[in-house]
Coordinates of C-alpha atoms and ligand atoms in Angstrom, one line a residue:
M4 CA 141.4 199.6 88.7
E5 CA 141.2 198.3 92.5
F6 CA 138.4 198.9 94.7
R7 CA 140.6 199.2 97.6
D8 CA 144.3 199.2 96.6
L9 CA 146.3 197.1 98.8
K10 CA 149.0 196.5 96.3
T11 CA 150.1 200.2 96.1
Q12 CA 150.0 200.3 99.9
Y13 CA 152.4 197.4 100.3
R14 CA 154.7 198.4 97.5
Q15 CA 155.1 202.0 98.9
N16 CA 156.0 200.4 102.5
Q17 CA 157.5 197.2 101.4
K18 CA 160.8 197.7 103.1
A19 CA 159.3 198.3 106.6
I20 CA 156.6 195.8 106.3
D21 CA 159.1 193.0 105.1
R22 CA 161.4 193.7 107.9
A23 CA 158.7 193.5 110.5
I24 CA 157.6 190.2 109.2
A25 CA 161.2 188.7 108.8
Q26 CA 161.8 189.7 112.6
V27 CA 158.8 187.5 113.6
M28 CA 159.9 184.7 111.5
E29 CA 163.5 184.9 112.9
S30 CA 162.1 184.9 116.7
T31 CA 159.5 182.1 115.8
H32 CA 157.2 183.5 118.7
F33 CA 154.3 183.2 116.3
I34 CA 151.7 183.5 119.1
S35 CA 151.7 186.1 121.7
G36 CA 155.0 187.6 120.6
S37 CA 156.0 190.9 122.2
Q38 CA 154.7 192.8 119.1
V39 CA 151.1 191.9 120.2
E40 CA 151.2 193.8 123.5
E41 CA 153.2 196.6 121.8
L42 CA 150.4 196.9 119.4
E43 CA 147.7 196.9 122.1
E44 CA 149.4 199.7 124.0
K45 CA 149.7 201.7 120.5
L46 CA 146.3 201.3 119.8
A47 CA 144.7 202.1 123.2
E48 CA 146.8 205.2 123.1
Y49 CA 145.7 206.4 119.6
V50 CA 141.9 205.6 120.4
G51 CA 142.3 207.0 124.0
V52 CA 141.3 204.3 126.1
K53 CA 142.8 202.4 129.1
Y54 CA 142.7 198.9 127.7
C55 CA 142.9 197.4 124.2
I56 CA 142.7 193.4 123.8
T57 CA 143.4 192.1 120.4
C58 CA 141.7 189.1 119.1
G59 CA 141.1 186.9 116.1
N60 CA 138.6 189.0 114.1
G61 CA 136.1 191.9 114.5
T62 CA 133.2 189.1 114.8
D63 CA 134.9 187.5 117.8
A64 CA 135.6 191.1 119.3
L65 CA 131.8 191.6 119.4
L66 CA 131.4 188.2 120.7
L67 CA 133.8 188.7 123.5
A68 CA 132.0 191.7 124.5
L69 CA 128.7 189.9 124.9
M70 CA 130.2 187.3 126.8
A71 CA 131.9 189.6 129.1
W72 CA 128.6 191.2 129.9
D73 CA 127.2 187.7 130.2
I74 CA 124.4 188.4 127.6
G75 CA 122.5 185.4 126.5
A76 CA 119.1 183.6 126.5
G77 CA 116.1 185.8 127.0
D78 CA 118.0 189.0 126.7
L79 CA 117.3 191.6 124.0
V80 CA 119.9 193.7 122.3
F81 CA 119.1 196.5 119.8
V82 CA 121.1 196.8 116.6
P83 CA 120.7 198.5 113.3
D84 CA 119.0 196.8 110.4
F85 CA 121.3 198.2 107.9
T86 CA 124.8 196.8 108.7
F87 CA 127.1 193.9 108.0
F88 CA 125.7 190.7 109.2
S89 CA 128.4 190.1 112.2
S90 CA 126.8 193.1 114.1
A91 CA 123.5 191.1 114.7
E92 CA 124.8 187.6 114.3
V93 CA 126.8 187.7 117.5
I94 CA 123.5 188.5 119.3
V95 CA 121.9 185.4 118.4
A96 CA 125.0 183.5 118.7
V97 CA 125.0 184.0 122.3
G98 CA 121.5 183.1 122.7
A99 CA 120.0 186.6 122.8
T100 CA 117.3 188.1 120.5
P101 CA 118.1 191.2 118.3
V102 CA 115.7 194.1 117.9
F103 CA 116.4 195.5 114.5
V104 CA 116.4 199.4 114.6
D105 CA 116.0 201.6 111.3
V106 CA 118.7 203.8 110.1
D107 CA 118.9 207.7 109.3
Y108 CA 119.0 208.2 105.5
D109 CA 121.7 210.8 105.5
T110 CA 124.2 208.9 107.7
F111 CA 123.4 205.3 107.2
N112 CA 123.6 204.9 111.0
M113 CA 121.3 203.9 113.8
D114 CA 118.4 206.4 113.8
V115 CA 117.9 207.7 117.6
D116 CA 114.2 208.3 117.1
S117 CA 113.8 204.7 115.8
L118 CA 115.9 203.4 118.6
K119 CA 113.3 205.0 121.0
Q120 CA 110.4 203.6 119.1
A121 CA 111.9 200.3 119.1
I122 CA 112.2 200.5 122.8
D123 CA 108.6 201.7 123.1
S124 CA 107.5 198.7 121.2
V125 CA 108.9 196.3 123.8
E126 CA 106.0 195.2 126.2
E127 CA 106.4 196.6 129.6
Q128 CA 107.0 193.1 131.3
D129 CA 109.8 192.3 128.8
R130 CA 111.7 195.7 129.5
H131 CA 114.0 194.0 132.2
R132 CA 115.2 191.9 129.3
M133 CA 116.8 194.9 127.4
K134 CA 120.4 194.8 128.0
A135 CA 122.4 196.4 125.3
V136 CA 122.7 198.6 122.1
V137 CA 124.9 197.7 119.3
A138 CA 125.9 201.0 117.6
V139 CA 127.7 200.7 114.3
D140 CA 129.9 203.3 112.8
L141 CA 128.9 202.6 109.0
F142 CA 131.1 203.2 106.4
G143 CA 133.5 205.2 108.5
Q144 CA 131.3 207.6 110.1
P145 CA 130.8 207.4 114.0
A146 CA 127.1 206.7 114.9
R147 CA 125.5 209.5 117.0
L148 CA 127.1 207.8 120.0
D149 CA 126.4 210.6 122.4
A150 CA 122.6 210.5 121.7
I151 CA 122.6 206.9 121.7
R152 CA 124.4 206.5 124.9
K153 CA 122.0 208.9 126.7
V154 CA 119.0 206.6 125.4
A155 CA 120.9 203.3 126.5
S156 CA 121.5 204.5 130.0
D157 CA 118.1 205.9 130.5
Y158 CA 117.0 202.3 130.1
G159 CA 119.8 200.9 132.1
M160 CA 121.4 199.2 128.9
L161 CA 125.2 198.9 128.0
L162 CA 126.6 200.4 124.7
L163 CA 128.7 198.5 122.5
E164 CA 130.2 200.3 119.7
D165 CA 130.9 198.3 116.6
G166 CA 133.8 200.3 115.2
A167 CA 134.9 197.7 112.5
Q168 CA 134.3 200.4 109.9
G169 CA 135.0 203.5 112.2
F170 CA 138.5 203.1 113.2
G171 CA 140.2 206.4 112.8
G172 CA 136.8 208.4 112.8
E173 CA 135.9 211.1 115.1
L174 CA 133.1 212.6 117.2
N175 CA 133.6 216.1 118.6
G176 CA 137.5 215.4 118.3
R177 CA 137.2 212.1 120.2
K178 CA 138.3 209.0 118.6
A179 CA 135.8 206.1 117.4
C180 CA 136.3 203.1 119.3
S181 CA 136.3 204.9 122.7
F182 CA 132.4 205.7 123.0
G183 CA 131.2 202.2 124.0
D184 CA 131.2 200.7 127.4
I185 CA 133.0 198.1 125.2
S186 CA 134.1 199.0 121.5
T187 CA 135.3 196.8 118.8
T188 CA 137.2 196.9 115.5
S189 CA 138.4 194.6 112.7
F190 CA 141.6 194.3 111.0
F191 CA 140.1 192.5 107.9
P192 CA 142.5 193.6 105.0
A193 CA 139.8 195.9 103.4
K194 CA 138.9 197.9 106.6
P195 CA 140.4 201.2 107.3
L196 CA 143.1 199.8 109.1
G197 CA 143.7 196.4 107.8
C198 CA 146.3 193.4 108.4
Y199 CA 147.5 190.7 106.2
G200 CA 144.6 188.0 107.3
D201 CA 142.1 188.2 109.9
G202 CA 142.2 190.3 113.0
G203 CA 140.3 192.3 115.5
A204 CA 140.4 194.2 118.8
V205 CA 138.3 195.2 121.8
F206 CA 138.7 198.4 123.7
T207 CA 137.4 199.5 127.1
D208 CA 138.1 201.7 130.1
H209 CA 136.6 199.1 132.5
E210 CA 139.6 196.9 134.2
E211 CA 137.4 193.8 135.3
W212 CA 135.9 193.6 131.6
A213 CA 139.3 193.9 130.2
N214 CA 140.5 191.0 132.3
V215 CA 137.6 188.7 131.7
I216 CA 138.0 189.3 127.9
R217 CA 141.9 188.5 128.2
S218 CA 140.7 185.2 129.9
L219 CA 138.0 184.5 127.3
R220 CA 140.3 184.8 124.3
V221 CA 142.5 182.0 125.9
H222 CA 140.0 179.2 126.5
G223 CA 138.8 181.1 129.8
K224 CA 142.3 180.8 131.3
G225 CA 142.9 181.6 135.0
A226 CA 146.4 181.6 136.2
D227 CA 147.5 180.1 132.9
K228 CA 146.0 178.4 129.8
Y229 CA 145.8 175.0 131.6
D230 CA 143.9 176.6 134.4
N231 CA 140.4 177.2 133.0
V232 CA 138.0 179.2 135.1
R233 CA 135.3 179.9 132.4
I234 CA 134.2 178.7 129.0
G235 CA 135.9 180.9 126.4
M236 CA 137.3 180.6 123.0
N237 CA 140.6 180.7 121.1
S238 CA 140.8 184.1 119.5
R239 CA 144.2 185.8 119.5
L240 CA 145.8 188.2 117.1
D241 CA 149.0 186.3 115.9
T242 CA 152.4 188.0 115.9
L243 CA 152.8 188.3 112.1
Q244 CA 149.5 190.2 112.1
A245 CA 150.6 192.3 115.1
A246 CA 153.9 193.2 113.5
V247 CA 152.1 194.3 110.2
L248 CA 149.6 196.3 112.1
I249 CA 152.4 198.4 114.0
E250 CA 153.7 199.2 110.7
K251 CA 150.3 199.9 109.2
L252 CA 149.1 202.0 112.2
R253 CA 152.1 204.3 111.6
I254 CA 151.3 205.2 108.0
F255 CA 147.6 205.2 109.0
K256 CA 148.4 208.3 111.2
E257 CA 150.8 209.7 109.0
Y258 CA 149.1 210.2 106.0
E259 CA 146.4 207.6 104.9
M260 CA 143.5 209.3 106.8
E261 CA 144.4 212.6 105.3
Q262 CA 144.6 211.1 101.7
C263 CA 141.2 209.6 102.2
D264 CA 139.6 213.0 103.2
K265 CA 141.2 214.4 100.0
A266 CA 139.8 211.7 97.8
A267 CA 136.4 212.1 99.5
A268 CA 136.5 215.9 99.0
L269 CA 137.3 215.3 95.2
Y270 CA 134.5 213.0 94.6
T271 CA 131.9 215.0 96.5
D272 CA 133.0 218.1 94.5
R273 CA 132.1 216.4 91.3
L274 CA 129.1 214.3 92.2
E275 CA 127.2 216.4 94.7
K276 CA 124.7 217.7 92.1
V277 CA 124.7 214.3 90.3
V278 CA 123.8 211.7 93.0
H279 CA 123.3 211.9 96.9
T280 CA 126.9 212.1 98.0
P281 CA 127.9 210.9 101.5
R282 CA 126.8 213.5 104.4
V283 CA 129.4 213.8 107.3
L284 CA 127.9 215.7 110.2
P285 CA 129.9 218.7 111.3
E286 CA 130.8 217.1 114.6
M287 CA 132.2 214.0 112.9
R288 CA 135.1 212.9 111.0
S289 CA 134.8 209.7 108.8
S290 CA 137.6 207.2 108.3
W291 CA 135.9 206.7 104.8
A292 CA 135.8 202.8 105.0
Q293 CA 133.5 203.2 102.1
Y294 CA 132.4 206.2 99.9
T295 CA 128.7 205.4 99.4
V296 CA 126.5 207.4 97.1
K297 CA 122.6 207.1 96.8
F298 CA 120.6 207.1 93.5
D299 CA 117.0 208.3 93.4
D300 CA 115.9 204.8 92.4
G301 CA 117.3 201.4 92.1
E302 CA 116.9 201.1 88.2
L303 CA 119.4 203.9 88.0
R304 CA 121.7 202.4 90.5
D305 CA 121.8 199.2 88.7
R306 CA 122.3 201.0 85.4
A307 CA 125.3 202.9 86.9
I308 CA 126.9 199.5 88.1
A309 CA 126.8 198.0 84.4
A310 CA 128.1 201.3 82.9
L311 CA 130.9 201.6 85.4
K312 CA 131.8 198.0 85.0
K313 CA 132.0 198.4 81.3
Q314 CA 134.7 200.9 81.9
G315 CA 136.7 198.6 84.2
I316 CA 135.5 200.4 87.4
P317 CA 134.6 198.2 90.2
T318 CA 131.8 199.1 92.7
A319 CA 130.2 197.3 95.5
V320 CA 126.6 197.3 97.0
Y321 CA 126.9 197.5 100.8
Y322 CA 124.3 196.2 101.7
A323 CA 122.0 194.4 99.3
R324 CA 119.7 193.0 102.0
P325 CA 118.7 194.4 105.4
M326 CA 119.1 192.4 108.4
H327 CA 115.3 191.5 109.1
L328 CA 115.1 190.1 105.7
Q329 CA 118.3 187.7 106.1
K330 CA 117.3 184.0 106.0
A331 CA 119.2 183.4 109.0
F332 CA 116.9 185.7 111.2
A333 CA 113.7 184.3 109.8
G334 CA 112.3 183.4 113.1
I335 CA 113.1 186.9 114.7
P336 CA 110.1 189.2 115.0
S337 CA 110.4 192.5 113.0
S338 CA 108.2 195.2 111.8
A339 CA 108.9 195.9 107.9
E340 CA 107.0 199.2 108.4
K341 CA 109.3 200.4 110.9
L342 CA 112.3 199.5 108.9
K343 CA 111.7 201.4 105.8
V344 CA 114.6 203.5 105.4
S345 CA 116.9 200.5 105.8
T346 CA 115.1 198.6 103.2
M347 CA 114.9 201.4 100.8
L348 CA 118.8 202.0 101.1
C349 CA 119.6 198.5 99.8
D350 CA 118.0 199.4 96.5
V351 CA 119.7 202.8 96.0
V352 CA 123.3 202.5 97.5
L353 CA 126.5 202.3 95.5
S354 CA 130.1 202.2 96.9
L355 CA 132.7 203.8 94.8
P356 CA 136.5 202.8 94.9
M357 CA 138.1 204.4 98.0
H358 CA 141.5 204.1 99.6
P359 CA 144.3 206.5 100.5
Y360 CA 146.3 205.7 97.2
L361 CA 143.4 206.8 94.9
E362 CA 144.8 209.3 92.2
E363 CA 143.1 212.5 91.1
E364 CA 142.9 211.1 87.6
T365 CA 141.3 207.9 88.7
I366 CA 138.7 209.9 90.5
A367 CA 138.2 212.1 87.7
R368 CA 137.6 209.0 85.4
I369 CA 135.1 207.5 87.8
C370 CA 133.2 210.8 88.3
D371 CA 133.0 211.3 84.4
A372 CA 131.5 207.8 84.1
M373 CA 129.0 208.5 87.0
I374 CA 128.0 211.8 85.3
E375 CA 127.4 210.2 82.1
V376 CA 125.1 207.6 83.6
A377 CA 123.1 210.2 85.6
S378 CA 122.5 212.5 82.4
Ligands
PLP13 C1 133.8 193.6 108.9 C2 132.6 194.0 110.0 C3 132.6 193.2 111.2 C4 133.4 191.9 111.4 O1 134.8 191.9 111.2 P1 135.6 190.6 110.8 O2 136.9 191.1 111.2 O3 135.2 190.3 109.4 O4 135.0 189.5 111.7 C5 131.8 193.5 112.1 N1 130.7 194.7 111.9 C6 130.8 195.3 110.9 C7 130.1 196.7 110.8 C8 132.1 195.2 109.9 O5 131.9 196.0 108.8

């Protein structure tokens, strides 16, 4: 059994994908081929923003946003304590300091009251250093981006939406990756929309930032890449990945999102009385990057992992450690007391196989195994 079945996805769409790849091979425009711009236009239209700039991966996408805003030494950036490392790593990479914020037990996303408390805990004389909030759409459900935006703008901060897992999700009918002053996503193979290697994208309605990011991704280019007007990086999406993504975006829109909704509903129907099943708020749609349940305690969770493994059912723990306890962030001040939910979640979460090609019988088998453990 696959945790995320990319093999079936390929088999069912092999003709179209192979044709798209062969076209790139024949053109030999491996960098900046016409498919890259075509994909950027399609992604911008789907998400509902003016500009999409693709890049090398989801981490670079976040980095490009912080660089475009000139965030660096001395600056404070708020970020959830329960997320993938990248969301906070990039803050330190540009020389700024992350302020870890606790998350909401039900949705796993940044808790708005905890954000306010984290802001309140910043000394008055340091308030001018607060520059941005990184809101992560964890496991596919958008964060409370409207409420977070309000808090951010009350304090003159920019909003960066890390939509690496949220692509395809919605808040009040509006697509994820459109809520930040800048939003980003990742096309890592296992994400909701994945390519066949590394890839990422930046989304914004702001023309000047879009231009700066286009420059930053090619060595800070000016008129061309031999005219360098700022320090940048080399972070382009290659043409092969763009060609694959054009095909994958088509099936993502056509049926993949819907299939994930169906799989999630089947899981929840069988498991809601057994474990804490994921809660999607009424104004939200999840893209189901993960289907993550919670147990009452860590011992039961670990027993479930072992029991499922015995039956050949793969599971994963996202995430086993909160950001403030990562060794790489050891020098960063944080308050364990204020990050209780995040820390507790690490002990009790379990992600089950989730993808558009999950069959009803497979879900039934997984649920049977879960029910057996819990009883
Ligand atoms: C995967 C992920 C990233 C990083 O994306 P890469 O393409 O792997 O660099 C950033 N943030 C979150 C929340 C992610 O899940």
